[in-house]
Coordinates of C-alpha atoms and ligand atoms in Angstrom, one line a residue:
X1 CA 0.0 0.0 0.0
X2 CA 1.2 3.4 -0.7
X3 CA 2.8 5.3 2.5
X4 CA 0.9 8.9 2.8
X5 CA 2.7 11.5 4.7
X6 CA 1.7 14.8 5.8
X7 CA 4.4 17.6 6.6
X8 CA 3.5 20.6 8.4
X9 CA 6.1 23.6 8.8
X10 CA 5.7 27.1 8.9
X11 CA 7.9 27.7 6.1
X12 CA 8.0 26.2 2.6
X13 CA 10.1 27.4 -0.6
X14 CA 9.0 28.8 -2.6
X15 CA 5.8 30.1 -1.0
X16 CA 8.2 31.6 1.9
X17 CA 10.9 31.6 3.3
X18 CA 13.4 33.1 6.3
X19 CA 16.0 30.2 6.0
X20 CA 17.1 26.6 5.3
X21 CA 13.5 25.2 6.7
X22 CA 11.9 26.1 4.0
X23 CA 14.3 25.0 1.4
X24 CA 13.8 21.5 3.2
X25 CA 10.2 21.8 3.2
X26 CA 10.4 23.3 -0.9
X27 CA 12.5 19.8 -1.6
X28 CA 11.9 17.0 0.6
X29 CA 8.2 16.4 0.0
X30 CA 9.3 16.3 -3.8
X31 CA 11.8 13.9 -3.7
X32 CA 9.5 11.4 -1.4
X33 CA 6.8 12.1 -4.2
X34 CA 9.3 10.5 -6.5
X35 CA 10.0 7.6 -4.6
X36 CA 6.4 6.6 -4.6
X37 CA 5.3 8.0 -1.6
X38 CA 1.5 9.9 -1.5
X39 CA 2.8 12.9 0.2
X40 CA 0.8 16.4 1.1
X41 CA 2.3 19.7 2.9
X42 CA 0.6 21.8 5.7
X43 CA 1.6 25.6 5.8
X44 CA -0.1 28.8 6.9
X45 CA -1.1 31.2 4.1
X46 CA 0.4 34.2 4.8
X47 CA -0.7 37.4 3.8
X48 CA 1.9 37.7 1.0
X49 CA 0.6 34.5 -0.3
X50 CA -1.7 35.4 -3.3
X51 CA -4.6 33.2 -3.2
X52 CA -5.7 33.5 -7.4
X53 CA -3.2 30.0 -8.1
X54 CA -5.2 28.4 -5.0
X55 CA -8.0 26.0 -5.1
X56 CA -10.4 26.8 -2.1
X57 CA -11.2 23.3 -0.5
X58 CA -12.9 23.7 2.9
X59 CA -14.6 26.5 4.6
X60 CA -14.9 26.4 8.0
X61 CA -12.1 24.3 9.1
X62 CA -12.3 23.9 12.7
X63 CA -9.8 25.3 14.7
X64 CA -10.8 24.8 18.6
X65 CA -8.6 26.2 21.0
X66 CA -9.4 26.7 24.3
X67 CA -13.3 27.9 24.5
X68 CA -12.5 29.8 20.7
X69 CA -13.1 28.5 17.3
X70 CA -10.4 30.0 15.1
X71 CA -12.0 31.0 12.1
X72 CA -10.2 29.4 8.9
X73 CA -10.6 27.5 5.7
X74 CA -8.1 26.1 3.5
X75 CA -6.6 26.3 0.0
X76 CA -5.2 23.7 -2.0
X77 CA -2.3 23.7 -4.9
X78 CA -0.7 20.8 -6.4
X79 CA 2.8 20.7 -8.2
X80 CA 4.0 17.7 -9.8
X81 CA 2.7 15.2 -7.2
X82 CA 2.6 17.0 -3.7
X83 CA 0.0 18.4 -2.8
X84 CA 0.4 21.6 -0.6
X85 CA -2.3 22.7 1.8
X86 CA -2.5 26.7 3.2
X87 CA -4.1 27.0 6.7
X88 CA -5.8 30.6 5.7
X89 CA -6.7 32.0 9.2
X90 CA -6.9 35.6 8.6
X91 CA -6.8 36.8 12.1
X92 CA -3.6 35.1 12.7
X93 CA -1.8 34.5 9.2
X94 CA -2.8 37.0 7.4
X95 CA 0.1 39.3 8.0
X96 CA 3.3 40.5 5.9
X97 CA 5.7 38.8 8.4
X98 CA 6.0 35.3 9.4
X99 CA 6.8 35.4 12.8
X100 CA 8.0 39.1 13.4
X101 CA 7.9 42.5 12.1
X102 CA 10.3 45.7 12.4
X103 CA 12.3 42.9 14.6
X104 CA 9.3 42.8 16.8
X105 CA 8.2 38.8 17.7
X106 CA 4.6 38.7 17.0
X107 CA 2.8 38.2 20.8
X108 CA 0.4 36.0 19.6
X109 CA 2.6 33.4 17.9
X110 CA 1.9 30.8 20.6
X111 CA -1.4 30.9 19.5
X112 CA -0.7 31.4 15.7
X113 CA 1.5 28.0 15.7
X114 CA -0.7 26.2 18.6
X115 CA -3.6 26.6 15.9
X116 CA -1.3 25.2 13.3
X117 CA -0.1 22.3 15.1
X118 CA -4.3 21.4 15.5
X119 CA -4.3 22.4 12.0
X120 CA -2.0 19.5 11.0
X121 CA -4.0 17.0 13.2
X122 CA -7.5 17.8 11.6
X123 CA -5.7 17.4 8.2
X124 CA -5.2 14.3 8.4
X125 CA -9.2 13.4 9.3
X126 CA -10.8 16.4 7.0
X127 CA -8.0 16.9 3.9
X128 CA -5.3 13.8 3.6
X129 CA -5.3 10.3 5.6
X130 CA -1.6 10.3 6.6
X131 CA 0.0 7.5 8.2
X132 CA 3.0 9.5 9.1
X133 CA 2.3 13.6 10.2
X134 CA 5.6 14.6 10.4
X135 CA 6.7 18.4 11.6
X136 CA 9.3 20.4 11.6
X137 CA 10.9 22.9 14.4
X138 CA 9.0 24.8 17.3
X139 CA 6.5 26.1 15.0
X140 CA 5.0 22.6 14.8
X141 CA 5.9 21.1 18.3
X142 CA 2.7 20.9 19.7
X143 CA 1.0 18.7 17.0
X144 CA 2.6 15.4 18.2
X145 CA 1.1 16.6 21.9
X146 CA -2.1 17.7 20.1
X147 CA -2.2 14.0 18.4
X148 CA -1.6 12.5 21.9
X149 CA -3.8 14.2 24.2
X150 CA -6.9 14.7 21.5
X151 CA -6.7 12.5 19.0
X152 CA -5.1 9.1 20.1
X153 CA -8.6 7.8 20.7
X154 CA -9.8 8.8 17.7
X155 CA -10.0 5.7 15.1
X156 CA -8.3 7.6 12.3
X157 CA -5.7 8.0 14.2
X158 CA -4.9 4.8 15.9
X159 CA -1.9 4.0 13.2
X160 CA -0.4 7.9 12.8
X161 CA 2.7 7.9 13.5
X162 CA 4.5 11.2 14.4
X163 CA 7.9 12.6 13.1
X164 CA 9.7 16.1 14.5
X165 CA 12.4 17.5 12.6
X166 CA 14.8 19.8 14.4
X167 CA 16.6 22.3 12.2
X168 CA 17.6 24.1 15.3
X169 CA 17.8 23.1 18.8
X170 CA 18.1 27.1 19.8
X171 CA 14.7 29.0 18.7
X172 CA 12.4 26.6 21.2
X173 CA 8.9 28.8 21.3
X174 CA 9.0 29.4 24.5
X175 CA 5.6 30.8 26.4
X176 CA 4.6 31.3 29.8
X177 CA 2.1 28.7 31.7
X178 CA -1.0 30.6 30.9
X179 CA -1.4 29.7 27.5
X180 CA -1.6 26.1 28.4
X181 CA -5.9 26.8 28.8
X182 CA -5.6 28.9 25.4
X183 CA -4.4 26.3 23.5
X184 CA -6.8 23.9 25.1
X185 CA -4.2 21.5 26.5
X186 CA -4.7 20.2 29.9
X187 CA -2.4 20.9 33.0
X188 CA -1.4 17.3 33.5
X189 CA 0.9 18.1 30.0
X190 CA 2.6 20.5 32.2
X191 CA 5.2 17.9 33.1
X192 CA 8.8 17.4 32.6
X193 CA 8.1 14.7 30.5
X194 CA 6.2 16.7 27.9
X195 CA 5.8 20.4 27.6
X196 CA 7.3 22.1 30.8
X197 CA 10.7 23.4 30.3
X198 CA 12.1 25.6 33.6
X199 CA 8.5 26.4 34.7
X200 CA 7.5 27.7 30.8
X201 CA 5.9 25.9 28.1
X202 CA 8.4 25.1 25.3
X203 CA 6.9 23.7 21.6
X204 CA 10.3 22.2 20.9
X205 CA 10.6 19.9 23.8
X206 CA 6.9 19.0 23.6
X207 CA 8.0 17.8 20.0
X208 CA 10.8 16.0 21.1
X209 CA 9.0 14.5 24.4
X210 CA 6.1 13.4 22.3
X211 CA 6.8 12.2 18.7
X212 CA 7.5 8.7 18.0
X213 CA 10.9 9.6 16.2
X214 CA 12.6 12.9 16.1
X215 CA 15.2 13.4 13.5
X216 CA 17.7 16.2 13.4
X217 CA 19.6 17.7 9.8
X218 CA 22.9 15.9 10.2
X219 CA 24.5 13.0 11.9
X220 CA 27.2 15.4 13.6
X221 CA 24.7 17.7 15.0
X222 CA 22.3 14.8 16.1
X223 CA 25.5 13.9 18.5
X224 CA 26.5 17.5 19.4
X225 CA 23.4 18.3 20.7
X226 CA 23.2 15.5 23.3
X227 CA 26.2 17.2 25.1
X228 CA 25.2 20.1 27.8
X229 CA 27.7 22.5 25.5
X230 CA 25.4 22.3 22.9
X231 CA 22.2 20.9 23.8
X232 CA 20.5 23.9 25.1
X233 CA 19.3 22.8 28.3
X234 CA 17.7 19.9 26.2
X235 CA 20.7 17.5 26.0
X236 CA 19.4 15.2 29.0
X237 CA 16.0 14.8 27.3
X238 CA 17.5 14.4 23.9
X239 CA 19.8 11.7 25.4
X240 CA 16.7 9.9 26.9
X241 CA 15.4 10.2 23.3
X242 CA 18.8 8.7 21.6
X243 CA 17.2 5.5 20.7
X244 CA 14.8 7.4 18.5
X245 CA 16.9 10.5 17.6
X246 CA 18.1 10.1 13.9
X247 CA 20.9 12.5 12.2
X248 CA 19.3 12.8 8.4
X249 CA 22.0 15.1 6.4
X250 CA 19.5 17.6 4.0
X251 CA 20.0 17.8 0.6
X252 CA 20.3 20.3 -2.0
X253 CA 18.2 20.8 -4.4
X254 CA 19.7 21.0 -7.7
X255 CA 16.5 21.7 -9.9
X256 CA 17.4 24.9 -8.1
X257 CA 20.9 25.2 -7.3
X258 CA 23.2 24.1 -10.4
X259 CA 25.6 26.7 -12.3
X260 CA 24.7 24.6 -15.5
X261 CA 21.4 25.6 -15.1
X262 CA 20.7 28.7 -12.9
X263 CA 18.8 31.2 -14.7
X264 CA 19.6 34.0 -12.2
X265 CA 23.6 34.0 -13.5
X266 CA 25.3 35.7 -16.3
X267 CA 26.6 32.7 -17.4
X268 CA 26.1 28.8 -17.1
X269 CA 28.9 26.1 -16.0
X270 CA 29.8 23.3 -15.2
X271 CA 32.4 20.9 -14.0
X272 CA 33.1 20.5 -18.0
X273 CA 33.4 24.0 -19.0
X274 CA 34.3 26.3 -16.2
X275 CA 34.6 29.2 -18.1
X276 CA 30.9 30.8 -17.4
X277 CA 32.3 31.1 -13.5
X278 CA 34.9 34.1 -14.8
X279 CA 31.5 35.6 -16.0
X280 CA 29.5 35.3 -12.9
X281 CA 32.3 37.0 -10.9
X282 CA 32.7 40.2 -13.5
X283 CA 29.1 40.0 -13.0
X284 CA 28.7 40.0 -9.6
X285 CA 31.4 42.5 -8.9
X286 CA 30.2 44.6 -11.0
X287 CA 26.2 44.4 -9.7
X288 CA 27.6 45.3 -6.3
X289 CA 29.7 48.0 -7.3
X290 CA 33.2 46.7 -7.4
X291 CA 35.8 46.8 -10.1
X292 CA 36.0 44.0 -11.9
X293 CA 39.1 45.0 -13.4
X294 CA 40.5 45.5 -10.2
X295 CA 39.6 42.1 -8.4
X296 CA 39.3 39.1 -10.8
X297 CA 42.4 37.7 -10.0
X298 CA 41.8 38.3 -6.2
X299 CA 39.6 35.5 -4.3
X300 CA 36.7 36.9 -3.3
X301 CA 34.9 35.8 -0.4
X302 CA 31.5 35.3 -0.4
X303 CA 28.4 35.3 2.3
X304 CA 25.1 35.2 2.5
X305 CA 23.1 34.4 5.5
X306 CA 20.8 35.2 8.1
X307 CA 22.3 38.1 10.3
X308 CA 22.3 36.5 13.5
X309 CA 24.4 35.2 16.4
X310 CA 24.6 31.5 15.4
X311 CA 25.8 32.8 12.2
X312 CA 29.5 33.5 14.0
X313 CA 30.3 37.1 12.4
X314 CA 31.5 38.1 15.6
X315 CA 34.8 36.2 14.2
X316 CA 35.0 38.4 11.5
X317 CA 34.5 41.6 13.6
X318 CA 37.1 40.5 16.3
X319 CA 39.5 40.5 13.1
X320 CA 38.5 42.7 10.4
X321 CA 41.3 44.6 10.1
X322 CA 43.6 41.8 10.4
X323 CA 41.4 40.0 7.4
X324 CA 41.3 43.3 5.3
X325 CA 45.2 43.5 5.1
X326 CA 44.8 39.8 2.9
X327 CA 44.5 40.8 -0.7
X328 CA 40.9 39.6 -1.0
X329 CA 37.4 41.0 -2.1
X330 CA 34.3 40.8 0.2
X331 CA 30.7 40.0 -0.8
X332 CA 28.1 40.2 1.8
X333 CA 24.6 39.5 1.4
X334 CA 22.5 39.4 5.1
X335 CA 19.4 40.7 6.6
X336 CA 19.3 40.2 10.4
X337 CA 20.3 42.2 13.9
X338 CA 21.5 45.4 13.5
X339 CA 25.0 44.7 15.3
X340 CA 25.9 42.6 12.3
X341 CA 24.4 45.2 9.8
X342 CA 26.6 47.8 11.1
X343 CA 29.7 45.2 11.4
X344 CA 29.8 44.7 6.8
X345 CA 28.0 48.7 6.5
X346 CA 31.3 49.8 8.2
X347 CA 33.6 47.4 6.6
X348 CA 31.8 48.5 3.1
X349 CA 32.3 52.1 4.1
X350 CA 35.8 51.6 5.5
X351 CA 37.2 49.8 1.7
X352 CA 34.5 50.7 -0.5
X353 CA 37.3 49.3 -2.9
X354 CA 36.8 45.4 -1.7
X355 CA 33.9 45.0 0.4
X356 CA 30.2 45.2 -0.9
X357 CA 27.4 44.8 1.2
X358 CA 23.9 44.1 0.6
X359 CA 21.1 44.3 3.1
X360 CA 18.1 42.2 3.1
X361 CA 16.6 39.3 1.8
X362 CA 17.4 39.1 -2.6
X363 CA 17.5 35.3 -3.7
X364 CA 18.6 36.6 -6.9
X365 CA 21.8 37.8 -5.4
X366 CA 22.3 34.4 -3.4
X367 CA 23.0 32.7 -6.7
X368 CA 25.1 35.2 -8.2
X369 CA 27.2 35.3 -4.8
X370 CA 27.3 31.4 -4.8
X371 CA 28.6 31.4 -8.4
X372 CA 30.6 34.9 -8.7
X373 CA 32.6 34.0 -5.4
X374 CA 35.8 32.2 -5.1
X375 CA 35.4 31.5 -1.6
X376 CA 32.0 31.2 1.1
X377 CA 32.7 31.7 4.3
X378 CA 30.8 30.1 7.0
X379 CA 32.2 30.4 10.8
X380 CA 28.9 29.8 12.6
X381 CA 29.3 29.1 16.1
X382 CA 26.8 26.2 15.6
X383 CA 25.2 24.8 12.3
X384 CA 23.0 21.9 12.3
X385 CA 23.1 21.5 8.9
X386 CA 24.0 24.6 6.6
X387 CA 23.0 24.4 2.9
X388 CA 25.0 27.2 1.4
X389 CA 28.3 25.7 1.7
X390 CA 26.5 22.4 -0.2
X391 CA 25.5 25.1 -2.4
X392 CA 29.2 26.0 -3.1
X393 CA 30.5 23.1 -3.4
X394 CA 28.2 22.4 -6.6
X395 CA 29.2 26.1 -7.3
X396 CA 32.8 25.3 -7.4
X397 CA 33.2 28.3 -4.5
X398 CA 35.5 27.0 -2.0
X399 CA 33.7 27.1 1.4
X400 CA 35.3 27.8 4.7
X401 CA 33.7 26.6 7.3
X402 CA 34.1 26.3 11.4
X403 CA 34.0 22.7 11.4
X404 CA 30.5 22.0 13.4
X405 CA 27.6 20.2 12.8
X406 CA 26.2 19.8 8.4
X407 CA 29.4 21.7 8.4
X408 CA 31.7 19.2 9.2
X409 CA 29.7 16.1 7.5
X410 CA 29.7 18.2 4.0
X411 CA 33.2 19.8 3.9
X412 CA 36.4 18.2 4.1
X413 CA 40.0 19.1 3.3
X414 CA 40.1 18.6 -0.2
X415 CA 36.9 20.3 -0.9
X416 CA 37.3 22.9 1.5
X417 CA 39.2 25.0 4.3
X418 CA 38.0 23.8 8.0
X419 CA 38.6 25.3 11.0
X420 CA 38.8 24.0 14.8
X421 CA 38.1 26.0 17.6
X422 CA 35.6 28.7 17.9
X423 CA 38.0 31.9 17.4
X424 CA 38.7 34.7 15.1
X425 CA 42.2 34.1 15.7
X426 CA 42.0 30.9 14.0
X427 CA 39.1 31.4 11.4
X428 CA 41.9 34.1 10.5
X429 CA 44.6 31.7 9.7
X430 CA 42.1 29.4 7.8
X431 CA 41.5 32.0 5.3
X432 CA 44.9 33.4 5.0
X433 CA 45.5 29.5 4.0
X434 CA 42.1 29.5 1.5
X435 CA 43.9 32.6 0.4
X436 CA 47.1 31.9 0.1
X437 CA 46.0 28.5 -1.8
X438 CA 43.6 30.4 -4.2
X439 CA 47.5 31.3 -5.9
X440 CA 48.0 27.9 -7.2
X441 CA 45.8 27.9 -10.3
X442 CA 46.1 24.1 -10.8
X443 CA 45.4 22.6 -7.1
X444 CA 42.5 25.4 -6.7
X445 CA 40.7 24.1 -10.1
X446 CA 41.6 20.5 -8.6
X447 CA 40.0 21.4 -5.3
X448 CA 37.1 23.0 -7.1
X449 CA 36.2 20.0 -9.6
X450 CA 36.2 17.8 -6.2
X451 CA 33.2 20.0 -4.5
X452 CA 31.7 20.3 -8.0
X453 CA 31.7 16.2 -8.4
X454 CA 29.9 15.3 -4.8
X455 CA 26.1 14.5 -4.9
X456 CA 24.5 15.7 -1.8
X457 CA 21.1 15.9 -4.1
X458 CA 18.0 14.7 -2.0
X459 CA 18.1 10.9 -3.1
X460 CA 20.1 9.6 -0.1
X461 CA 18.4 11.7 2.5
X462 CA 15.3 10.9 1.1
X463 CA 15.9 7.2 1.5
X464 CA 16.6 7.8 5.4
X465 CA 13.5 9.4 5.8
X466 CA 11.5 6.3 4.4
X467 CA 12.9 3.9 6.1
X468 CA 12.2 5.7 9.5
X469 CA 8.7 6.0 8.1
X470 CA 8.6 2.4 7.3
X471 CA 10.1 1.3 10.2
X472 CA 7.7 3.2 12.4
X473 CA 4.6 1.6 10.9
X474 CA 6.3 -1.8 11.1
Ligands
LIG501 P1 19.6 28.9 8.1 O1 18.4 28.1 7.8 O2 20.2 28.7 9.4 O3 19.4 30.3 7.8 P2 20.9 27.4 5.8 O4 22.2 27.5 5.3 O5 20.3 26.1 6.1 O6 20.8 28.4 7.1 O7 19.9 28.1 4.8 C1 19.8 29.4 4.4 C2 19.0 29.6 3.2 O8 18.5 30.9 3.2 C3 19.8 29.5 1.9 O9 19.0 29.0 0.9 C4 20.3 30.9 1.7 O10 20.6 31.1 0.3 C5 19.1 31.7 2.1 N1 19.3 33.0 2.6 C6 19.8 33.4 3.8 N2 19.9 34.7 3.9 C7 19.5 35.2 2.7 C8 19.4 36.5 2.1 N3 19.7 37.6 2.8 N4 18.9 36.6 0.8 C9 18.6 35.5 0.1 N5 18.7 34.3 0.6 C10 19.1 34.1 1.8
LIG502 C1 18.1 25.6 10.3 C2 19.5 25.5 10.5 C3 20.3 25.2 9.3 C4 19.6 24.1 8.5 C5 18.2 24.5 8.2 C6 17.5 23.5 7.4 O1 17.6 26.9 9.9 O2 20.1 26.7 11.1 O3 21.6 24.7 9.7 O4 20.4 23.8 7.3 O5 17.5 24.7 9.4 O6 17.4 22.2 8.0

């Protein structure tokens, strides 16, 4: 019989998008569709979402939470095979941010993602009969609770079997007590055991407390976060959980990610014909303002990323003098706190010559960075799996990366430049070595064609994820 699996997330490319989630959620579901497996995809339809390419296919979907009905229907789209479902609740979705505006966390996202996590349970007995509901990150902690403590008794549920996915063990959802009678749970799932986490509510660790198997984004950061260092005051559960806790490596997706076929590049290429690359970097430089007279023979370093702590820019501001005496180029593509802002608007301002910086979210300029660079850089202080530097790799851009978590499992030293310990001091000297090796024409091209040849394309992951799914029902 065919498996039928129904993801819910808060994110999904290309519908929307903050981060790597919803490139996972954009990919995944696809790549299962291939393999045979019926699969559908829960989101909320935000209020950037247009609705004219959606199919309307229930009004009044019933929300109940606490003593309110959540007033909501759904809309329905279907691209080839997977079938994506939008939670349209105006009062809470129907906004331009997903969970924030002007930096400002929206107050009512406890309720916003409690009503999606009921949302994906009454999927499954209203839109798709899944054998496997399987969520993603805080956003969607609750349903495996909500499946427990409202549905188990329920007949079409007696053989759902529940997945959580972390893609990072740091942003929990965490709430005071008092929204436990809002969301319609009872007290007794204020317990250690499930939802309680240092006298709050946490979404995350009611995930992990209450799936049947949580899975995390590599097999590096699936062991890193059951140390107290890293596990963010969830390693002790997470090491009651280890039986059950899988590391699953993500994919890339290279429909979307491929030099040889990337429409948003000056120029295509490919391990065969490398010549489009020199292109995309007079390109790029020159669509951020640089010389490209100046600087093609100089590695530039690339980055594009969410502007935020885990990210590990504080390394480059602990040293940006020291890294601005190399003879390299800067590209810098990041929306995020305003410390880092400042960090690359001064560095810009301070050698306008070599550094560009680009504020915001533009997934044009991703690509053109991924192919006009030499080098990416990725220091993050933790990374549970990281898809840009897989994205380089297949870009033939050299990553650097602190060697942590999807970081250490996807770059090694003859794809890439790894560093060990979590200091500028050290990220320094990695670079001045990328740098430095960037000289010798032939070994680079060597080490390039290396990242270019792996294969990190959803195939494999996708065949972890079944059989966890097959295992479970078995
Ligand atoms: P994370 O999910 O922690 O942000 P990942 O490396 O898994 O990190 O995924 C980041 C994704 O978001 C990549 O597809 C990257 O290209 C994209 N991205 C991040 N910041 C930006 C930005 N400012 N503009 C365009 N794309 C971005
Ligand atoms: C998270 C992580 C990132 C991972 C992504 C997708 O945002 O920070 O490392 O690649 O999720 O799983």
């Amino acid at each position: 019989m065919q498996l039928r699996v129904l993801m819910v997330g808060s994110e999904v490319a290309p519908f929307a998008k903050t981060g790597g989630l919803a490139d996972v959620l954009g990919a995944l579901p696809l790549a299962l569709a291939q393999r045979g497996v019926s699969v559908a995809v829960l989101m909320p339809r935000y209020g950037f979402i247009p609705l004219d390419r959606l199919q309307r296919v229930y009004d009044h979907f019933p929300i109940v939470m606490g003593s309110d009905q959540i007033p909501a229907q759904v809309y329905a789209f279907e691209d080839r095979g997977v079938r994506y479902f939008f939670l349209d609740a105006p009062g809470l979705f129907g906004r331009q941010g997903l969970y924030a505006e002007k930096g400002q966390d929206y107050p009512d996202n406890f309720r916003r993602f409690g009503a999606l996590s009921i949302a994906g349970c009454e999927a499954i007995r209203r839109l798709f009969r899944a054998d496997i509901l399987h969520c993603h990150d805080w956003q969607t902690g609750l349903a495996p609770l909500y499946l427990r403590e409202r549905y188990r008794l329920d007949p079409n549920f007696m053989a759902v079997k529940s997945v959580f996915t972390i893609h990072n063990l740091a942003y929990q959802g965490i709430f005071g007590r008092e929204v436990l009678p809002m969301l319609g749970l009872p007290q007794r799932v204020f317990d250690s055991g499930a939802a309680e986490f240092f006298g709050k509510v946490s979404y995350l660790k009611a995930g992990i407390a209450t799936a049947d198997a949580v899975t995390t984004v590599s097999p590096t950061y699936a062991k890193e976060i059951q140390t107290p260092q890293s596990g963010w005051g969830l390693d002790g559960l997470l090491r009651t959980r280890k039986e059950s806790l899988h590391g699953i490596l993500n994919g890339a997706d290279y429909s979307l990610w491929d030099p040889a076929f990337d429409p948003y590049l000056a120029a295509n290429y490919s391990a065969d014909d490398l010549t489009g690359k020199a292109t995309c970097k007079r390109d790029l430089l020159k669509t951020v303002g640089l010389s490209a007279d100046d600087l093609e023979n100089k590695p530039v370093i690339g980055i594009v990323a969410r502007l935020s702590e885990q990210k590990g820019f504080d390394l480059v501001g602990a040293v940006a003098d020291d890294l601005m005496r190399e003879d390299l180029a800067l590209v810098v593509l990041g929306s995020g706190e305003p410390r880092y802002v400042d960090l690359f608007r001064t560095l810009a301002d301070r050698y306008p010559d070599r550094v560009a910086f680009r504020a915001g979210y533009d997934e044009a300029m991703a690509h053109k960075i991924e192919a006009g660079s030499d080098l990416f850089l990725m220091p993050s202080q933790y990374e549970p799996c990281g898809l840009n530097q897989i994205y380089s790799l297949r870009y033939g851009t050299v990553p650097i990366v602190h060697a942590v978590g999807g970081l250490e499992d996807t770059v090694s030293e003859e794809t890439g430049f790894r560093f060990v310990g979590y200091s500028g001091g050290v990220m320094l000297e990695s670079i001045r070595q990328a740098v430095k090796a960037y000289g010798n024409k032939r070994a680079w091209r060597k080490r390039m064609l290396a990242g270019m040849s792996l294969d990190y394309s959803w195939a494999a992951s996708a065949q972890q994820y079944l059989d966890l799914y097959a295992h479970l029902g078995s």
